[in-house]
Amino acid sequence: MASLSVKPGQRFTLPDWQNNSRLISANAEQQRFNSHHIRQEGRVLRNDTGNQAKWDEHNSRTSLKDRITTVDKWREALAKCLADIDLEIDALSKVKEAAENAIQAKNLCLDVAIECLTFRESRRDIDVVRDPVEEELHKEVKVIEKTKKDLQQRVDDAFRQLCLLKEARQQLSCDHRHKVEALELDRQCVSFNPTSGNISFKVNPTRIPDGTTALQEWELNSRRNKERADTELKASVDLRGAITLTIAQTLEEIAEMEEEIRQLEENIKKRTLDLKVAHTRLETRTYRPHIELCRDQAQFGLTDEVQQLEGIIRALQQKRTESQDALDALYRQLHRIQTDIGYKTNSLQLDNKCMDTRRKLVVPVEKFDPEVDAVSRTRNLPRESQLELA
């Protein structure tokens, strides 16, 4: 007879099998839930990190652009300052050369005055007197020497100022060159994007390089260089003004004052027309209907414009009055000068007549010609025999 074979090992009951199936199904469900949760977290993380990366890149790009704008403004200011310094160096060099030429020109005047004093030292006996001529010659020598000394001092000041200007220019040029290089690098950084071919990982890119400065120190250095250049420019301009300072002629000053008054009156007319426009605009806006009649920004702007224009016109009118007073003073001074010239001309004529009259003491009456003698008296000096009176 055939026998039934029994598989060795533990045999499970049906409930065990069912529990195992349910357990496997529950585990699978849990794993699917965990997987779904992880996928959702990954999606959120991808979105968050993507947005964060885009915002960070946007902020970095914006910061770079702002920095480029700031550095470019400083670059333009330094470039303008460099141009001003170059012009000032050229102008001061020319003024210094003119002062040196003036010193050379004064040498001839000084030599002539000293030569005249030397000649007069050859006078003999009672004629060796300290007369007004000698006093004027000594005074002339002192004035020329003082003028030369002042000019030489100005030349020395100009030389020192030129050295200071060139030193300031050197610092400005170095700062300007560094800012140009920094601008090129920052603009290159702005141009980088994920598709650029020259991007790569770098070793420790967040390190702080040696020589790194704080933003406040950078601003202080840029401002200090520019302020020093401005100070040297101002000092140079003041020095040039002192060197080239001359007294303007009265008639030229009158012409300039008249032109100033004319320009002031023309400016007053223009500002008056602007004021009329502002008044008309304000008056026209008073006819706006109902709720539209509000004090908006345009209304405030027009009101401020009217107040500003009225203040400008008052200032211009005040300046015109002051200019007219100055012009009247110049005319009075001119009249005084002309009157004084008339007095002196009359005195000179009287002194010439006196000289002609005294010539009768040394020139025979029949040979005396007042008109001819008045012209030639400086050439025909009296001889010793003519000075002897009977």
Tab-separated table of C-alpha atoms in Angstrom:
chain	number	residue	atom	x	y	z
A	1	MET	CA	0.000	0.000	0.000
A	2	ALA	CA	1.181	3.516	-0.798
A	3	SER	CA	1.807	5.703	2.232
A	4	LEU	CA	1.178	9.556	2.507
A	5	SER	CA	4.390	11.475	2.908
A	6	VAL	CA	4.410	14.327	5.386
A	7	LYS	CA	6.665	17.392	4.783
A	8	PRO	CA	8.840	17.787	7.769
A	9	GLY	CA	8.927	21.103	9.620
A	10	GLN	CA	6.477	23.358	11.353
A	11	ARG	CA	3.060	23.710	9.855
A	12	PHE	CA	1.072	26.933	10.309
A	13	THR	CA	-2.576	27.289	10.807
A	14	LEU	CA	-4.823	29.285	8.554
A	15	PRO	CA	-5.120	32.186	11.017
A	16	ASP	CA	-1.323	32.339	11.097
A	17	TRP	CA	-1.247	32.559	7.341
A	18	GLN	CA	-3.864	35.254	7.321
A	19	ASN	CA	-2.094	37.263	10.015
A	20	ASN	CA	1.146	37.029	8.082
A	21	SER	CA	-0.526	38.272	4.919
A	22	ARG	CA	-2.103	41.145	6.767
A	23	LEU	CA	1.255	41.987	8.372
A	24	ILE	CA	3.013	41.978	5.000
A	25	SER	CA	0.266	44.157	3.527
A	26	ALA	CA	0.433	46.567	6.478
A	27	ASN	CA	4.243	46.807	6.188
A	28	ALA	CA	3.956	47.439	2.465
A	29	GLU	CA	1.381	50.145	3.115
A	30	GLN	CA	3.644	51.728	5.728
A	31	GLN	CA	6.614	51.629	3.366
A	32	ARG	CA	4.533	53.208	0.611
A	33	PHE	CA	3.421	55.935	3.041
A	34	ASN	CA	6.990	56.567	4.125
A	35	SER	CA	8.118	56.659	0.525
A	36	HIS	CA	5.354	59.071	-0.402
A	37	HIS	CA	6.224	61.267	2.592
A	38	ILE	CA	9.880	61.257	1.627
A	39	ARG	CA	9.000	62.105	-1.963
A	40	GLN	CA	6.851	65.000	-0.788
A	41	GLU	CA	9.607	66.235	1.479
A	42	GLY	CA	12.091	65.926	-1.415
A	43	ARG	CA	9.772	67.902	-3.672
A	44	VAL	CA	9.345	70.607	-1.037
A	45	LEU	CA	13.083	70.648	-0.418
A	46	ARG	CA	13.760	70.924	-4.143
A	47	ASN	CA	11.321	73.808	-4.468
A	48	ASP	CA	12.623	75.569	-1.376
A	49	THR	CA	16.265	75.119	-2.244
A	50	GLY	CA	15.634	76.109	-5.860
A	51	ASN	CA	13.823	79.266	-4.824
A	52	GLN	CA	16.436	79.981	-2.157
A	53	ALA	CA	19.231	79.498	-4.687
A	54	LYS	CA	17.493	81.816	-7.166
A	55	TRP	CA	16.920	84.477	-4.507
A	56	ASP	CA	20.472	84.154	-3.242
A	57	GLU	CA	21.801	84.515	-6.788
A	58	HIS	CA	19.463	87.464	-7.365
A	59	ASN	CA	20.589	89.106	-4.136
A	60	SER	CA	24.228	88.474	-4.991
A	61	ARG	CA	23.746	89.905	-8.472
A	62	THR	CA	21.908	92.914	-7.055
A	63	SER	CA	24.632	93.462	-4.453
A	64	LEU	CA	27.268	93.246	-7.169
A	65	LYS	CA	25.391	95.755	-9.321
A	66	ASP	CA	24.972	98.107	-6.358
A	67	ARG	CA	28.652	97.752	-5.596
A	68	ILE	CA	29.514	98.440	-9.236
A	69	THR	CA	27.370	101.571	-9.135
A	70	THR	CA	29.052	102.776	-5.926
A	71	VAL	CA	32.581	102.075	-7.146
A	72	ASP	CA	31.806	103.611	-10.542
A	73	LYS	CA	30.604	106.817	-8.869
A	74	TRP	CA	33.839	107.016	-6.927
A	75	ARG	CA	35.774	106.249	-10.110
A	76	GLU	CA	34.051	109.121	-11.915
A	77	ALA	CA	34.683	111.466	-8.990
A	78	LEU	CA	38.346	110.479	-8.866
A	79	ALA	CA	38.663	110.807	-12.648
A	80	LYS	CA	37.201	114.311	-12.517
A	81	CYS	CA	39.487	115.171	-9.617
A	82	LEU	CA	42.465	113.835	-11.576
A	83	ALA	CA	41.530	115.987	-14.555
A	84	ASP	CA	41.166	119.031	-12.300
A	85	ILE	CA	44.555	118.340	-10.720
A	86	ASP	CA	46.189	117.995	-14.143
A	87	LEU	CA	44.708	121.328	-15.216
A	88	GLU	CA	45.734	122.934	-11.935
A	89	ILE	CA	49.293	121.604	-12.197
A	90	ASP	CA	49.547	123.028	-15.709
A	91	ALA	CA	48.071	126.375	-14.664
A	92	LEU	CA	50.233	126.642	-11.553
A	93	SER	CA	53.340	125.752	-13.556
A	94	LYS	CA	52.571	128.545	-16.005
A	95	VAL	CA	51.954	131.028	-13.200
A	96	LYS	CA	55.185	129.945	-11.506
A	97	GLU	CA	57.051	130.475	-14.775
A	98	ALA	CA	55.432	133.886	-15.169
A	99	ALA	CA	56.500	134.824	-11.634
A	100	GLU	CA	60.054	133.702	-12.380
A	101	ASN	CA	60.056	135.803	-15.550
A	102	ALA	CA	58.770	138.753	-13.508
A	103	ILE	CA	61.680	138.317	-11.102
A	104	GLN	CA	64.097	138.388	-14.032
A	105	ALA	CA	62.418	141.514	-15.371
A	106	LYS	CA	62.797	143.217	-11.999
A	107	ASN	CA	66.561	142.674	-12.148
A	108	LEU	CA	66.902	145.275	-14.907
A	109	CYS	CA	64.899	147.834	-12.923
A	110	LEU	CA	67.004	147.151	-9.845
A	111	ASP	CA	70.265	147.419	-11.805
A	112	VAL	CA	69.207	150.761	-13.279
A	113	ALA	CA	68.245	152.182	-9.876
A	114	ILE	CA	71.496	150.991	-8.284
A	115	GLU	CA	73.489	152.371	-11.206
A	116	CYS	CA	71.816	155.756	-10.776
A	117	LEU	CA	72.670	155.737	-7.074
A	118	THR	CA	76.246	154.821	-7.953
A	119	PHE	CA	76.499	157.715	-10.410
A	120	ARG	CA	75.168	160.116	-7.823
A	121	GLU	CA	77.840	158.990	-5.387
A	122	SER	CA	80.313	160.740	-7.704
A	123	ARG	CA	78.955	164.147	-6.734
A	124	ARG	CA	81.430	166.418	-4.993
A	125	ASP	CA	81.498	168.760	-2.059
A	126	ILE	CA	78.231	170.507	-1.226
A	127	ASP	CA	76.347	168.674	-3.981
A	128	VAL	CA	76.520	165.407	-1.997
A	129	VAL	CA	73.100	165.927	-0.476
A	130	ARG	CA	70.251	163.638	0.463
A	131	ASP	CA	67.808	165.191	-1.972
A	132	PRO	CA	64.358	163.906	-2.934
A	133	VAL	CA	65.822	162.247	-6.025
A	134	GLU	CA	68.116	160.101	-3.921
A	135	GLU	CA	65.328	159.312	-1.501
A	136	GLU	CA	63.106	158.217	-4.374
A	137	LEU	CA	65.906	156.061	-5.808
A	138	HIS	CA	66.455	154.390	-2.429
A	139	LYS	CA	62.716	153.939	-2.117
A	140	GLU	CA	62.615	152.425	-5.603
A	141	VAL	CA	65.402	149.986	-4.686
A	142	LYS	CA	63.535	148.936	-1.538
A	143	VAL	CA	60.268	148.494	-3.421
A	144	ILE	CA	61.925	146.432	-6.158
A	145	GLU	CA	63.763	144.279	-3.646
A	146	LYS	CA	60.578	143.744	-1.643
A	147	THR	CA	58.709	142.886	-4.838
A	148	LYS	CA	61.407	140.415	-5.839
A	149	LYS	CA	61.340	138.898	-2.367
A	150	ASP	CA	57.557	138.543	-2.468
A	151	LEU	CA	57.682	137.033	-5.943
A	152	GLN	CA	60.433	134.634	-4.907
A	153	GLN	CA	58.343	133.612	-1.904
A	154	ARG	CA	55.423	132.990	-4.231
A	155	VAL	CA	57.638	130.958	-6.547
A	156	ASP	CA	58.828	128.852	-3.604
A	157	ASP	CA	55.230	128.410	-2.460
A	158	ALA	CA	54.248	127.398	-5.982
A	159	PHE	CA	57.063	124.845	-6.112
A	160	ARG	CA	56.004	123.311	-2.795
A	161	GLN	CA	52.376	123.323	-3.891
A	162	LEU	CA	53.293	121.611	-7.152
A	163	CYS	CA	55.028	118.876	-5.163
A	164	LEU	CA	51.938	118.436	-2.990
A	165	LEU	CA	49.676	118.370	-6.052
A	166	LYS	CA	51.809	115.744	-7.754
A	167	GLU	CA	51.847	113.638	-4.578
A	168	ALA	CA	48.066	113.887	-4.283
A	169	ARG	CA	47.760	113.052	-7.979
A	170	GLN	CA	49.892	109.939	-7.492
A	171	GLN	CA	47.607	108.692	-4.720
A	172	LEU	CA	44.497	109.529	-6.719
A	173	SER	CA	45.868	107.810	-9.806
A	174	CYS	CA	46.661	104.659	-7.810
A	175	ASP	CA	43.198	104.655	-6.192
A	176	HIS	CA	41.542	105.296	-9.561
A	177	ARG	CA	43.489	102.440	-11.197
A	178	HIS	CA	42.513	100.045	-8.400
A	179	LYS	CA	38.848	100.983	-8.733
A	180	VAL	CA	38.955	100.383	-12.493
A	181	GLU	CA	40.396	96.917	-11.886
A	182	ALA	CA	37.783	96.195	-9.203
A	183	LEU	CA	35.019	97.311	-11.583
A	184	GLU	CA	36.263	94.956	-14.293
A	185	LEU	CA	36.311	92.022	-11.866
A	186	ASP	CA	32.834	92.775	-10.455
A	187	ARG	CA	31.395	93.164	-13.963
A	188	GLN	CA	32.940	89.834	-14.852
A	189	CYS	CA	31.279	88.326	-11.764
A	190	VAL	CA	27.899	89.719	-12.856
A	191	SER	CA	28.314	88.099	-16.269
A	192	PHE	CA	28.786	84.597	-14.751
A	193	ASN	CA	25.810	82.201	-14.985
A	194	PRO	CA	25.285	78.416	-14.765
A	195	THR	CA	25.931	78.060	-18.520
A	196	SER	CA	29.239	79.943	-18.435
A	197	GLY	CA	32.174	77.864	-19.609
A	198	ASN	CA	34.740	79.245	-17.183
A	199	ILE	CA	33.055	78.337	-13.891
A	200	SER	CA	34.480	75.659	-11.588
A	201	PHE	CA	34.951	74.667	-7.981
A	202	LYS	CA	37.619	76.602	-6.116
A	203	VAL	CA	39.675	75.711	-3.081
A	204	ASN	CA	38.334	77.493	-0.002
A	205	PRO	CA	36.563	80.340	-1.834
A	206	THR	CA	35.124	81.752	1.404
A	207	ARG	CA	38.561	82.520	2.832
A	208	ILE	CA	39.454	86.083	3.772
A	209	PRO	CA	42.538	87.086	1.715
A	210	ASP	CA	45.396	88.970	3.310
A	211	GLY	CA	45.034	92.722	3.044
A	212	THR	CA	41.228	92.611	3.089
A	213	THR	CA	39.707	95.877	4.403
A	214	ALA	CA	36.352	96.691	5.920
A	215	LEU	CA	33.788	98.660	3.941
A	216	GLN	CA	34.111	101.640	6.306
A	217	GLU	CA	37.887	101.655	5.837
A	218	TRP	CA	37.465	101.516	2.053
A	219	GLU	CA	35.052	104.445	2.082
A	220	LEU	CA	37.301	106.375	4.460
A	221	ASN	CA	40.332	105.831	2.221
A	222	SER	CA	38.480	106.917	-0.921
A	223	ARG	CA	37.041	109.962	0.818
A	224	ARG	CA	40.398	110.842	2.365
A	225	ASN	CA	42.184	110.704	-0.995
A	226	LYS	CA	39.562	112.878	-2.654
A	227	GLU	CA	39.410	115.350	0.225
A	228	ARG	CA	43.176	115.703	0.212
A	229	ALA	CA	43.147	116.298	-3.526
A	230	ASP	CA	40.368	118.868	-3.116
A	231	THR	CA	42.337	120.568	-0.332
A	232	GLU	CA	45.488	120.753	-2.437
A	233	LEU	CA	43.444	121.984	-5.392
A	234	LYS	CA	41.925	124.732	-3.293
A	235	ALA	CA	45.311	125.692	-1.880
A	236	SER	CA	46.760	125.758	-5.386
A	237	VAL	CA	43.909	127.862	-6.703
A	238	ASP	CA	44.325	130.283	-3.791
A	239	LEU	CA	48.060	130.444	-4.433
A	240	ARG	CA	47.557	131.122	-8.129
A	241	GLY	CA	45.098	133.823	-7.202
A	242	ALA	CA	47.653	135.389	-4.873
A	243	ILE	CA	50.367	135.208	-7.542
A	244	THR	CA	48.249	136.592	-10.371
A	245	LEU	CA	46.357	139.079	-8.230
A	246	THR	CA	46.225	142.483	-9.948
A	247	ILE	CA	44.133	145.546	-9.340
A	248	ALA	CA	41.412	145.835	-11.998
A	249	GLN	CA	41.188	149.132	-13.867
A	250	THR	CA	38.340	151.402	-12.798
A	251	LEU	CA	36.747	151.611	-16.224
A	252	GLU	CA	36.935	147.833	-16.693
A	253	GLU	CA	35.303	147.351	-13.309
A	254	ILE	CA	32.558	149.775	-14.289
A	255	ALA	CA	31.936	147.844	-17.506
A	256	GLU	CA	31.796	144.566	-15.603
A	257	MET	CA	29.445	146.043	-13.029
A	258	GLU	CA	27.145	147.369	-15.746
A	259	GLU	CA	27.142	143.950	-17.390
A	260	GLU	CA	26.378	142.342	-14.019
A	261	ILE	CA	23.444	144.698	-13.478
A	262	ARG	CA	22.178	143.946	-16.964
A	263	GLN	CA	22.387	140.205	-16.345
A	264	LEU	CA	20.688	140.592	-12.971
A	265	GLU	CA	17.822	142.514	-14.553
A	266	GLU	CA	17.549	139.919	-17.316
A	267	ASN	CA	17.553	137.140	-14.710
A	268	ILE	CA	14.894	138.963	-12.714
A	269	LYS	CA	12.734	139.157	-15.852
A	270	LYS	CA	13.161	135.415	-16.483
A	271	ARG	CA	12.347	134.514	-12.881
A	272	THR	CA	9.364	136.869	-12.999
A	273	LEU	CA	8.038	134.987	-16.031
A	274	ASP	CA	8.588	131.684	-14.189
A	275	LEU	CA	6.706	133.121	-11.222
A	276	LYS	CA	3.838	134.152	-13.511
A	277	VAL	CA	3.682	130.599	-14.863
A	278	ALA	CA	3.570	129.164	-11.328
A	279	HIS	CA	0.893	131.683	-10.270
A	280	THR	CA	-1.173	130.855	-13.343
A	281	ARG	CA	-0.898	127.137	-12.681
A	282	LEU	CA	-1.948	127.561	-9.073
A	283	GLU	CA	-4.855	129.802	-10.015
A	284	THR	CA	-5.969	127.436	-12.784
A	285	ARG	CA	-5.953	124.475	-10.382
A	286	THR	CA	-8.354	126.339	-8.061
A	287	TYR	CA	-11.106	125.691	-10.632
A	288	ARG	CA	-10.967	121.910	-10.203
A	289	PRO	CA	-14.471	120.576	-9.364
A	290	HIS	CA	-15.633	119.203	-6.017
A	291	ILE	CA	-13.454	116.529	-4.500
A	292	GLU	CA	-10.801	117.020	-7.179
A	293	LEU	CA	-9.889	120.313	-5.484
A	294	CYS	CA	-7.362	118.666	-3.179
A	295	ARG	CA	-3.935	119.664	-1.959
A	296	ASP	CA	-1.998	117.010	-3.840
A	297	GLN	CA	1.725	116.690	-4.422
A	298	ALA	CA	1.537	118.911	-7.503
A	299	GLN	CA	-0.121	121.629	-5.401
A	300	PHE	CA	2.600	121.444	-2.780
A	301	GLY	CA	5.253	121.495	-5.496
A	302	LEU	CA	3.778	124.591	-7.136
A	303	THR	CA	3.481	126.330	-3.768
A	304	ASP	CA	7.111	125.566	-2.978
A	305	GLU	CA	8.103	126.756	-6.466
A	306	VAL	CA	6.310	130.082	-5.922
A	307	GLN	CA	7.983	130.585	-2.555
A	308	GLN	CA	11.373	129.708	-3.979
A	309	LEU	CA	10.924	132.022	-6.980
A	310	GLU	CA	9.787	134.890	-4.760
A	311	GLY	CA	12.870	134.409	-2.589
A	312	ILE	CA	15.098	134.253	-5.681
A	313	ILE	CA	13.603	137.441	-7.095
A	314	ARG	CA	14.061	139.248	-3.776
A	315	ALA	CA	17.689	138.103	-3.642
A	316	LEU	CA	18.281	139.193	-7.242
A	317	GLN	CA	16.685	142.574	-6.626
A	318	GLN	CA	18.792	143.038	-3.499
A	319	LYS	CA	21.916	142.119	-5.435
A	320	ARG	CA	20.928	144.498	-8.235
A	321	THR	CA	20.581	147.297	-5.675
A	322	GLU	CA	23.971	146.478	-4.195
A	323	SER	CA	25.531	146.345	-7.658
A	324	GLN	CA	23.999	149.683	-8.565
A	325	ASP	CA	25.355	151.207	-5.352
A	326	ALA	CA	28.791	149.820	-6.149
A	327	LEU	CA	28.555	151.209	-9.687
A	328	ASP	CA	27.608	154.629	-8.336
A	329	ALA	CA	30.567	154.480	-5.973
A	330	LEU	CA	32.836	153.627	-8.897
A	331	TYR	CA	31.487	156.573	-10.882
A	332	ARG	CA	32.056	158.865	-7.913
A	333	GLN	CA	35.595	157.539	-7.539
A	334	LEU	CA	36.196	158.000	-11.267
A	335	HIS	CA	34.935	161.565	-11.075
A	336	ARG	CA	37.198	162.172	-8.092
A	337	ILE	CA	40.182	160.758	-9.989
A	338	GLN	CA	39.418	162.856	-13.054
A	339	THR	CA	39.008	165.976	-10.905
A	340	ASP	CA	42.286	165.256	-9.148
A	341	ILE	CA	43.986	164.729	-12.522
A	342	GLY	CA	42.643	168.130	-13.588
A	343	TYR	CA	44.049	169.724	-10.426
A	344	LYS	CA	47.419	168.126	-10.963
A	345	THR	CA	47.480	169.108	-14.633
A	346	ASN	CA	46.803	172.690	-13.639
A	347	SER	CA	49.521	172.563	-10.953
A	348	LEU	CA	51.970	171.098	-13.460
A	349	GLN	CA	51.241	173.899	-15.899
A	350	LEU	CA	51.769	176.477	-13.166
A	351	ASP	CA	55.072	174.843	-12.152
A	352	ASN	CA	56.212	174.841	-15.780
A	353	LYS	CA	55.392	178.543	-16.015
A	354	CYS	CA	57.395	179.135	-12.849
A	355	MET	CA	60.329	177.243	-14.326
A	356	ASP	CA	60.061	179.285	-17.531
A	357	THR	CA	59.933	182.497	-15.503
A	358	ARG	CA	63.017	181.518	-13.486
A	359	ARG	CA	64.905	180.809	-16.698
A	360	LYS	CA	65.014	184.568	-17.205
A	361	LEU	CA	67.623	184.684	-14.449
A	362	VAL	CA	70.137	182.662	-16.481
A	363	VAL	CA	69.065	183.172	-20.150
A	364	PRO	CA	69.295	186.559	-21.889
A	365	VAL	CA	65.877	188.088	-22.384
A	366	GLU	CA	66.270	188.551	-26.117
A	367	LYS	CA	67.065	184.814	-26.552
A	368	PHE	CA	64.294	183.554	-24.279
A	369	ASP	CA	61.498	181.577	-25.952
A	370	PRO	CA	59.101	180.125	-23.366
A	371	GLU	CA	57.587	177.447	-25.633
A	372	VAL	CA	60.868	176.190	-27.036
A	373	ASP	CA	62.637	176.446	-23.712
A	374	ALA	CA	59.896	174.564	-21.901
A	375	VAL	CA	60.479	171.611	-24.196
A	376	SER	CA	64.283	171.638	-24.157
A	377	ARG	CA	65.017	172.631	-20.585
A	378	THR	CA	65.782	169.101	-19.586
A	379	ARG	CA	68.446	168.917	-22.317
A	380	ASN	CA	70.018	172.391	-21.988
A	381	LEU	CA	71.179	172.507	-18.384
A	382	PRO	CA	72.647	175.851	-17.195
A	383	ARG	CA	76.387	176.218	-17.103
A	384	GLU	CA	78.368	177.441	-14.123
A	385	SER	CA	79.028	180.783	-15.797
A	386	GLN	CA	75.320	181.314	-16.287
A	387	LEU	CA	74.693	180.703	-12.599
A	388	GLU	CA	76.850	183.644	-11.630
A	389	LEU	CA	74.689	186.729	-11.234
A	390	ALA	CA	76.127	190.221	-11.505
